PDB file of C-alpha atoms in Angstrom:
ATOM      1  CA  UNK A  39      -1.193  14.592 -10.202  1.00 88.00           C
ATOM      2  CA  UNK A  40      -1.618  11.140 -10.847  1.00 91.00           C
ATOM      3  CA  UNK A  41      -3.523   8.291  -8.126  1.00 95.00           C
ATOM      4  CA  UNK A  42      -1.620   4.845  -8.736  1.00 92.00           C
ATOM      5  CA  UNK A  43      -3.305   3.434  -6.389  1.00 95.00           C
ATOM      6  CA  UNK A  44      -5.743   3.481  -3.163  1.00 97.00           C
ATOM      7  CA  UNK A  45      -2.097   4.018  -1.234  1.00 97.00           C
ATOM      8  CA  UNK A  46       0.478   5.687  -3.735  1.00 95.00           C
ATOM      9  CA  UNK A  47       0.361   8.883  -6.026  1.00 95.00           C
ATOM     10  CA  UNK A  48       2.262  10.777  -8.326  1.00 92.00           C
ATOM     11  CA  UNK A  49       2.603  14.852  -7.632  1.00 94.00           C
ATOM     12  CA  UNK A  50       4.636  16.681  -9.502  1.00 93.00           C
ATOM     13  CA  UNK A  51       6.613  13.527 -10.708  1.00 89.00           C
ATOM     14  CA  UNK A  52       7.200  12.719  -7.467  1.00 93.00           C
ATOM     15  CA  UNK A  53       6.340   9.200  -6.403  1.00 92.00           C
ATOM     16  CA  UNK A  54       4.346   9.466  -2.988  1.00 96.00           C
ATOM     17  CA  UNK A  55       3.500   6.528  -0.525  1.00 97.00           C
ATOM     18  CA  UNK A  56       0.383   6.927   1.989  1.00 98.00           C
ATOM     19  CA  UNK A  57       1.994   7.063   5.611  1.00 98.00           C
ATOM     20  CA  UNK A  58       0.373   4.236   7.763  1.00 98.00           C
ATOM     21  CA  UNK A  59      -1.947   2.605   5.037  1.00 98.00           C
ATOM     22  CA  UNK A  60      -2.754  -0.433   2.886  1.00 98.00           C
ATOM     23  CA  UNK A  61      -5.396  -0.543   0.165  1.00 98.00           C
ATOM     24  CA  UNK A  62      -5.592  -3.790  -2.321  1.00 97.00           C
ATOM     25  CA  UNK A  63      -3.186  -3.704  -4.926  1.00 94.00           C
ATOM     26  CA  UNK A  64      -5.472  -2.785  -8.379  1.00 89.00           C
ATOM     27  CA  UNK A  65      -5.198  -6.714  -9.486  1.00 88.00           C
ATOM     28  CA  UNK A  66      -7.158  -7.784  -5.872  1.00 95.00           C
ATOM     29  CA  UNK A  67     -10.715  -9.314  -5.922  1.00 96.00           C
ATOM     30  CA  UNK A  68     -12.867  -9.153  -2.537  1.00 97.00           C
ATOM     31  CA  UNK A  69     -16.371 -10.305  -2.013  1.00 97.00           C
ATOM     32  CA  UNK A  70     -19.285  -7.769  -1.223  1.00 95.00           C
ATOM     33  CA  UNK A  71     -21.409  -8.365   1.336  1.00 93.00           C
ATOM     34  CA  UNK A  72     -23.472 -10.322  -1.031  1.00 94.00           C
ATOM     35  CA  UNK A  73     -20.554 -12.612  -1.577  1.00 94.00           C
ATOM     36  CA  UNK A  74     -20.085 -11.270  -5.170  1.00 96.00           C
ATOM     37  CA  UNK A  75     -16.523 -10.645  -6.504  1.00 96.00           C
ATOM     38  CA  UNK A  76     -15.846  -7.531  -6.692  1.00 97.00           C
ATOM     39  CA  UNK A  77     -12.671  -5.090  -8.057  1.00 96.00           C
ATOM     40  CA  UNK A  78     -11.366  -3.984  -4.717  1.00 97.00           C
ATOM     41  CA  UNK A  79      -8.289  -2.583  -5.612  1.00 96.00           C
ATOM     42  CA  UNK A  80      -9.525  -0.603  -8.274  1.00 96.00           C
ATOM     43  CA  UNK A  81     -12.491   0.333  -5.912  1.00 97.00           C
ATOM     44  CA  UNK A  82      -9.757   1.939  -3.445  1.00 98.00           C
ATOM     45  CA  UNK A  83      -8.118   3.942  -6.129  1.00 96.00           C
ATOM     46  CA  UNK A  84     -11.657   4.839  -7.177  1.00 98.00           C
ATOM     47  CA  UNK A  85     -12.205   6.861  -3.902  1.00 98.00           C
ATOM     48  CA  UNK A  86      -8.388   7.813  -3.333  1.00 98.00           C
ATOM     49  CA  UNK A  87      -9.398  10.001  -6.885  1.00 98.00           C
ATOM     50  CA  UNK A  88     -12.650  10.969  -5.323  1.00 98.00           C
ATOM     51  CA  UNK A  89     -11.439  12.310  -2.343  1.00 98.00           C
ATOM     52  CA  UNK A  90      -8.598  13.949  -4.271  1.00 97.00           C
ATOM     53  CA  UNK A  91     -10.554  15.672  -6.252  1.00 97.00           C
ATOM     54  CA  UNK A  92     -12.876  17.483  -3.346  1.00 95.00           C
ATOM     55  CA  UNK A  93     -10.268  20.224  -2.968  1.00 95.00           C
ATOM     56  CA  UNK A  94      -6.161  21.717  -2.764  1.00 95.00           C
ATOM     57  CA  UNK A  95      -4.241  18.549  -1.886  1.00 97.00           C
ATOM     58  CA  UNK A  96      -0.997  19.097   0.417  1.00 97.00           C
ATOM     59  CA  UNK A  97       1.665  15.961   1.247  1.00 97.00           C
ATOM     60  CA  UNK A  98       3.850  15.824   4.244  1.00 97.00           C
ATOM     61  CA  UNK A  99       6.653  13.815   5.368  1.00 96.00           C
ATOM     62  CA  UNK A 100      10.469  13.568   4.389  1.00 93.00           C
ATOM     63  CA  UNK A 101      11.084   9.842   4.624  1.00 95.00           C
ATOM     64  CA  UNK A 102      12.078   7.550   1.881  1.00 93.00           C
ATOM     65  CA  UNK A 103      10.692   4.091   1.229  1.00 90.00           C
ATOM     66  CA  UNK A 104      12.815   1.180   0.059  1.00 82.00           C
ATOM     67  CA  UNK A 105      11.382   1.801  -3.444  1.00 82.00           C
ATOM     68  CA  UNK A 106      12.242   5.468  -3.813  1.00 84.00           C
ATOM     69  CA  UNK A 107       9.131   7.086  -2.916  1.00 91.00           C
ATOM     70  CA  UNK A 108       8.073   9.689  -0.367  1.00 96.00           C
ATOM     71  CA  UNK A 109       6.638   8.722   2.760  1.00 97.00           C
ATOM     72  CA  UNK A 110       3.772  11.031   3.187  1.00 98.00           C
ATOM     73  CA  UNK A 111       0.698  12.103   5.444  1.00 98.00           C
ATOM     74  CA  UNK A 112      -1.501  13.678   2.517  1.00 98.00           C
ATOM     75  CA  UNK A 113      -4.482  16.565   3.503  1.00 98.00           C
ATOM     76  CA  UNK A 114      -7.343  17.832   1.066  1.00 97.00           C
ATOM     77  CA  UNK A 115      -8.764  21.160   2.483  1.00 95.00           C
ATOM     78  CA  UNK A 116      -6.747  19.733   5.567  1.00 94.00           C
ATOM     79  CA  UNK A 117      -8.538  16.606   5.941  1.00 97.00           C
ATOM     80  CA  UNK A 118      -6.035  13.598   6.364  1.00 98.00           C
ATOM     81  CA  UNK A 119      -6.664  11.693   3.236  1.00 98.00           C
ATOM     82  CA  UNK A 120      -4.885   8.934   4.400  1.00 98.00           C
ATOM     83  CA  UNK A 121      -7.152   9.005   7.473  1.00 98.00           C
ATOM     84  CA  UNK A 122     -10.326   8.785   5.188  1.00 98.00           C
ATOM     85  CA  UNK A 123      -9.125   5.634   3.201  1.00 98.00           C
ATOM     86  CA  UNK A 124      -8.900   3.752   6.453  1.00 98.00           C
ATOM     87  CA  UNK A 125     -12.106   5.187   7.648  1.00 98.00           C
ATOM     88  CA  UNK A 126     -13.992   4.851   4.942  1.00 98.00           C
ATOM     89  CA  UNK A 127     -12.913   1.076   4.702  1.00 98.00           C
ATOM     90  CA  UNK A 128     -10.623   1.470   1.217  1.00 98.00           C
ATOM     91  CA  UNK A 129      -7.576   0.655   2.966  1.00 98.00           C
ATOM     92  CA  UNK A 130      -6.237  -1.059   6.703  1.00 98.00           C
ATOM     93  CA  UNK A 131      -3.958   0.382   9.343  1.00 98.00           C
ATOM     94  CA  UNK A 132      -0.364  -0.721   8.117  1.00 97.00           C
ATOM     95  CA  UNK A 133       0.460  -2.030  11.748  1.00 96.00           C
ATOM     96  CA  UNK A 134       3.910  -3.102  10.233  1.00 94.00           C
ATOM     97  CA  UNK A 135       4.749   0.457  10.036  1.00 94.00           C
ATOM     98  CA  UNK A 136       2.431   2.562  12.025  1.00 95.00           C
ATOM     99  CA  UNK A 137      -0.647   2.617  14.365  1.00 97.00           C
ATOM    100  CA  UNK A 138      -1.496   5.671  13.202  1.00 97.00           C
ATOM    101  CA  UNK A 139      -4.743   4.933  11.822  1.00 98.00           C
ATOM    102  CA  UNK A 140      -5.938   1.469  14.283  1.00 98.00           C
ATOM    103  CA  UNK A 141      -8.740   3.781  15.514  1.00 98.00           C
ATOM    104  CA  UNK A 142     -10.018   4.622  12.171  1.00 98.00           C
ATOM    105  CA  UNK A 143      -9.435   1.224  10.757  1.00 98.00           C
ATOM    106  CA  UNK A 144     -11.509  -0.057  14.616  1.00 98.00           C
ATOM    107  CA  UNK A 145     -14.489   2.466  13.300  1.00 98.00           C
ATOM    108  CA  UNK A 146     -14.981   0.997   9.657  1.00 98.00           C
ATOM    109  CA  UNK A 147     -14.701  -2.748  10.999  1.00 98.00           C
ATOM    110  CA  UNK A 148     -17.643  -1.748  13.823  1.00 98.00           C
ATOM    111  CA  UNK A 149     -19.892  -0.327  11.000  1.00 98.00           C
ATOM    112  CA  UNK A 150     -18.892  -2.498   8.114  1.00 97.00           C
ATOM    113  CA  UNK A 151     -17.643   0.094   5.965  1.00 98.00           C
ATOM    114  CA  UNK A 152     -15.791  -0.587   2.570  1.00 98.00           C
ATOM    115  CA  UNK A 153     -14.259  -3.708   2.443  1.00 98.00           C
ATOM    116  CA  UNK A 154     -15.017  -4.956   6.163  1.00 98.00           C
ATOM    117  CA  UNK A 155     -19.211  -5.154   3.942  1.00 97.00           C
ATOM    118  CA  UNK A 156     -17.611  -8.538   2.869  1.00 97.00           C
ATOM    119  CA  UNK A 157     -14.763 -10.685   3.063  1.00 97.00           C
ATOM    120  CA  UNK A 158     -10.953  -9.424   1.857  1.00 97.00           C
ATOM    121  CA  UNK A 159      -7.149 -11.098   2.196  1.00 97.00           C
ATOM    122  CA  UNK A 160      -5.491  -7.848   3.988  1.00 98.00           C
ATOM    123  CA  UNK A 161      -3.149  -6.181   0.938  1.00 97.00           C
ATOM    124  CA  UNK A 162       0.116  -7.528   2.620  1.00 96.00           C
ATOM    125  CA  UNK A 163      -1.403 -11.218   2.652  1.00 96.00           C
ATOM    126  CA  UNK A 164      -2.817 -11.007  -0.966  1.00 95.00           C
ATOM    127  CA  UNK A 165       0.829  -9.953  -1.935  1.00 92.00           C
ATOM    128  CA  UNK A 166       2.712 -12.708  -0.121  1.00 91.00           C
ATOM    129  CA  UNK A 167       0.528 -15.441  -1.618  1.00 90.00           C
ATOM    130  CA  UNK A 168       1.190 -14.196  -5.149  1.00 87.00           C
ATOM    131  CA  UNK A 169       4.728 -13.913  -4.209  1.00 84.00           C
ATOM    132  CA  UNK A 170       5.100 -17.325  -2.991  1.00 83.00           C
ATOM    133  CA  UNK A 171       3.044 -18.672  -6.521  1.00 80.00           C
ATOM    134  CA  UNK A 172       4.517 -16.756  -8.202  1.00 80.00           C
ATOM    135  CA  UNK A 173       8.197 -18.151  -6.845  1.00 73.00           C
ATOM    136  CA  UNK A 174       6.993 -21.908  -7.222  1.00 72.00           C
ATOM    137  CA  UNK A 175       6.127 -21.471 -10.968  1.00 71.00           C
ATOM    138  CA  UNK A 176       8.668 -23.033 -13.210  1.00 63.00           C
ATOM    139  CA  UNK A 177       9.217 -19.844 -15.574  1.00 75.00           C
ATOM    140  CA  UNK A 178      10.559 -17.642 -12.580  1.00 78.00           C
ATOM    141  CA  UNK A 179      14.593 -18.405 -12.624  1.00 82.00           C
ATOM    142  CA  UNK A 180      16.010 -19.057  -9.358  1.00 80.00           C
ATOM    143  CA  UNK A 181      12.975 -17.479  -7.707  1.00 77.00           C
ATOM    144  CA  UNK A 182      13.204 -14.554  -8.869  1.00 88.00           C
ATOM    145  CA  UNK A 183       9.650 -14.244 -10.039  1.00 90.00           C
ATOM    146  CA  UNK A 184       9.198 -10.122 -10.774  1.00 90.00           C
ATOM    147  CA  UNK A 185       9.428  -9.986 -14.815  1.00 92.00           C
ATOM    148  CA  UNK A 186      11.432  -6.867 -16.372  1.00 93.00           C
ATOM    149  CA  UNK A 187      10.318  -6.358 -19.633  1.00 92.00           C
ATOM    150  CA  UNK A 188      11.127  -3.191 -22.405  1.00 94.00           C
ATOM    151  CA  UNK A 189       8.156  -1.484 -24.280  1.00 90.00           C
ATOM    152  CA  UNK A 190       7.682   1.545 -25.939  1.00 89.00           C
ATOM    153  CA  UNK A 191       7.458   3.334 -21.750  1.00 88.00           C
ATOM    154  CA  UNK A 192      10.720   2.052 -21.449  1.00 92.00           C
ATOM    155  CA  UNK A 193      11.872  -0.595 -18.737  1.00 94.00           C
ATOM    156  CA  UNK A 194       8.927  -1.631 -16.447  1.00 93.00           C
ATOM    157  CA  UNK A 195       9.052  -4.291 -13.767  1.00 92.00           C
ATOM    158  CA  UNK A 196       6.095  -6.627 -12.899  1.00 91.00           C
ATOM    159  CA  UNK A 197       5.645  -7.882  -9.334  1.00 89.00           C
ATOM    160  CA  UNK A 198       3.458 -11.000  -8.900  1.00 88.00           C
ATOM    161  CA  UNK A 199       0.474  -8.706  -7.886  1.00 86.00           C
ATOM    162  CA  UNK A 200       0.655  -6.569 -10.922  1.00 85.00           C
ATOM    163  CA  UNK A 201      -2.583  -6.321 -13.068  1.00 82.00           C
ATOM    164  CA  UNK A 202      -0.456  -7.236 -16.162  1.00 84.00           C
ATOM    165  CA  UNK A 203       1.617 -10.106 -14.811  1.00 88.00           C
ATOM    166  CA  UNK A 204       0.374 -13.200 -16.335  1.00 84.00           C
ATOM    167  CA  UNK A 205       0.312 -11.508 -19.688  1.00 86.00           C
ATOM    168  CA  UNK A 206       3.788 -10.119 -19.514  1.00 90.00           C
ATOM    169  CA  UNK A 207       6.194 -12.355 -21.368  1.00 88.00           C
ATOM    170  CA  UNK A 208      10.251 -12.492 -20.802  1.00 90.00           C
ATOM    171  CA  UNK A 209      12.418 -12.006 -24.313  1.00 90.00           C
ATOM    172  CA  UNK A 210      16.078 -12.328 -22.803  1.00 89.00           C
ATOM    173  CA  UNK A 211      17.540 -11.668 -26.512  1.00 91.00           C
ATOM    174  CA  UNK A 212      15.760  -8.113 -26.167  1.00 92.00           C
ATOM    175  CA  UNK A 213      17.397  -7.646 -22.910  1.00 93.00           C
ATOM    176  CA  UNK A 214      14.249  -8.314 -20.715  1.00 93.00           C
ATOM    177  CA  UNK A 215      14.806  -9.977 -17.658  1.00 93.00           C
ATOM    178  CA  UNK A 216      13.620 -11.165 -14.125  1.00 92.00           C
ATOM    179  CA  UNK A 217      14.926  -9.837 -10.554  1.00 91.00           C
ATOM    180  CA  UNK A 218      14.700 -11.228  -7.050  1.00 89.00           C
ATOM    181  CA  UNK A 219      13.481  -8.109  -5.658  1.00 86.00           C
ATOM    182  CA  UNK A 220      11.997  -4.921  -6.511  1.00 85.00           C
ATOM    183  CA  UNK A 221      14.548  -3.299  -5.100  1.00 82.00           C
ATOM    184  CA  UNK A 222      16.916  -4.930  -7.391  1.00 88.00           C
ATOM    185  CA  UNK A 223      14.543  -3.705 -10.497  1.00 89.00           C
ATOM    186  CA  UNK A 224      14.567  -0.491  -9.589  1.00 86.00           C
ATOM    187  CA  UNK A 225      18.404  -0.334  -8.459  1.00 86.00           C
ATOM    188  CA  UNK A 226      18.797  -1.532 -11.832  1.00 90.00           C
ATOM    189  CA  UNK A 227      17.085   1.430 -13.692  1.00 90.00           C
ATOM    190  CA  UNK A 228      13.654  -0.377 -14.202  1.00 91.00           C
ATOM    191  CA  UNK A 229      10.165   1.311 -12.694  1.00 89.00           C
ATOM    192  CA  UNK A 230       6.862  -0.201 -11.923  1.00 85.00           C
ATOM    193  CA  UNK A 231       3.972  -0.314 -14.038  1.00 83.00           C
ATOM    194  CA  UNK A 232       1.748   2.509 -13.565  1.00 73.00           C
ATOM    195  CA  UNK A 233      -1.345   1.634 -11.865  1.00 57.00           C
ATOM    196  CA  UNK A 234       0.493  -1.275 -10.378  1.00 51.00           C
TER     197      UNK A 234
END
């Protein structure tokens, strides 16, 4: 079992999305409530692990996500997991999708819990802004900004938010190259980076 995040994890080899959530991506800075920077996304996966390893973990759900991954519910000695990220301020309600988890998410805010101790761009806003930077910059073709690049683990795609973006470099003569979409990487045969 692998945590990729404070919203995705690897069981088995399968690829599982939190149902109803939205922690940081691992590249994300927040500010404490002292208004210092801090890791955030690397905070959330932090206590995703934490709370993973308390017990017997057990996913639910049968739905697929646009990027080939298991929509699931997850439970550690049948506490919703997904539940505690939200409550314990490490991730929002993903409204977009669900409202599963608005009354946790209304709990944390109220007592300043996690991230709502200091000041945070929502995951989904973080990830649009680097999208739209990362579409303006001159090096993205067409605006197709995600860079696919080949290393010794093989084809891996890098979306704006990634932690190793900025120091990924494009080499079409190796056959490295960029897509529109990561949906188009993965079509493609390329994965994300692990810890993404």
């Amino acid at each position: 079992m692998q945590v990729v995040d404070g919203d995705a994890l690897v069981v088995a080899g399968e690829r599982l999305r939190l149902n109803g959530i939205d922690a940081p991506e691992l590249g994300q800075t927040c500010h404490d409530g002292s208004g210092r920077k801090v890791k955030c996304g690397h905070r959330a996966k932090a206590h995703l692990e934490r709370l993973i390893a308390a017990g017997s973990l057990t996913c639910s759900g049968d739905t697929m996500d646009a990027y080939d991954r298991r929509i699931a519910t997850c439970f550690v000695n049948g506490q919703d997991i997904n539940a505690r990220m939200v409550q314990d301020g490490q991730a929002l309600a993903f409204r977009k999708y669900s409202n599963r988890y608005v009354r946790e998410e209304t709990a944390a805010r109220q007592t300043g819990a996690g991230l709502w101790n200091g000041a945070f761009d929502p995951p989904w806003d973080y990830r649009a802004a680097r999208w739209r930077i990362a579409q303006a910059d001159q090096a993205a073709p067409n605006g197709c900004p995600i860079k696919g690049n080949i290393s010794s683990n093989g084809r891996i795609y890098h979306p704006p938010w990634s932690t190793s973006y900025a120091r990924t470099r494009i080499d079409p003569s190796r056959g490295e190259r960029w897509f529109c979409s990561e949906a188009e990487a993965l079509a493609a045969g390329w994965r994300p980076p692990h810890g993404s």
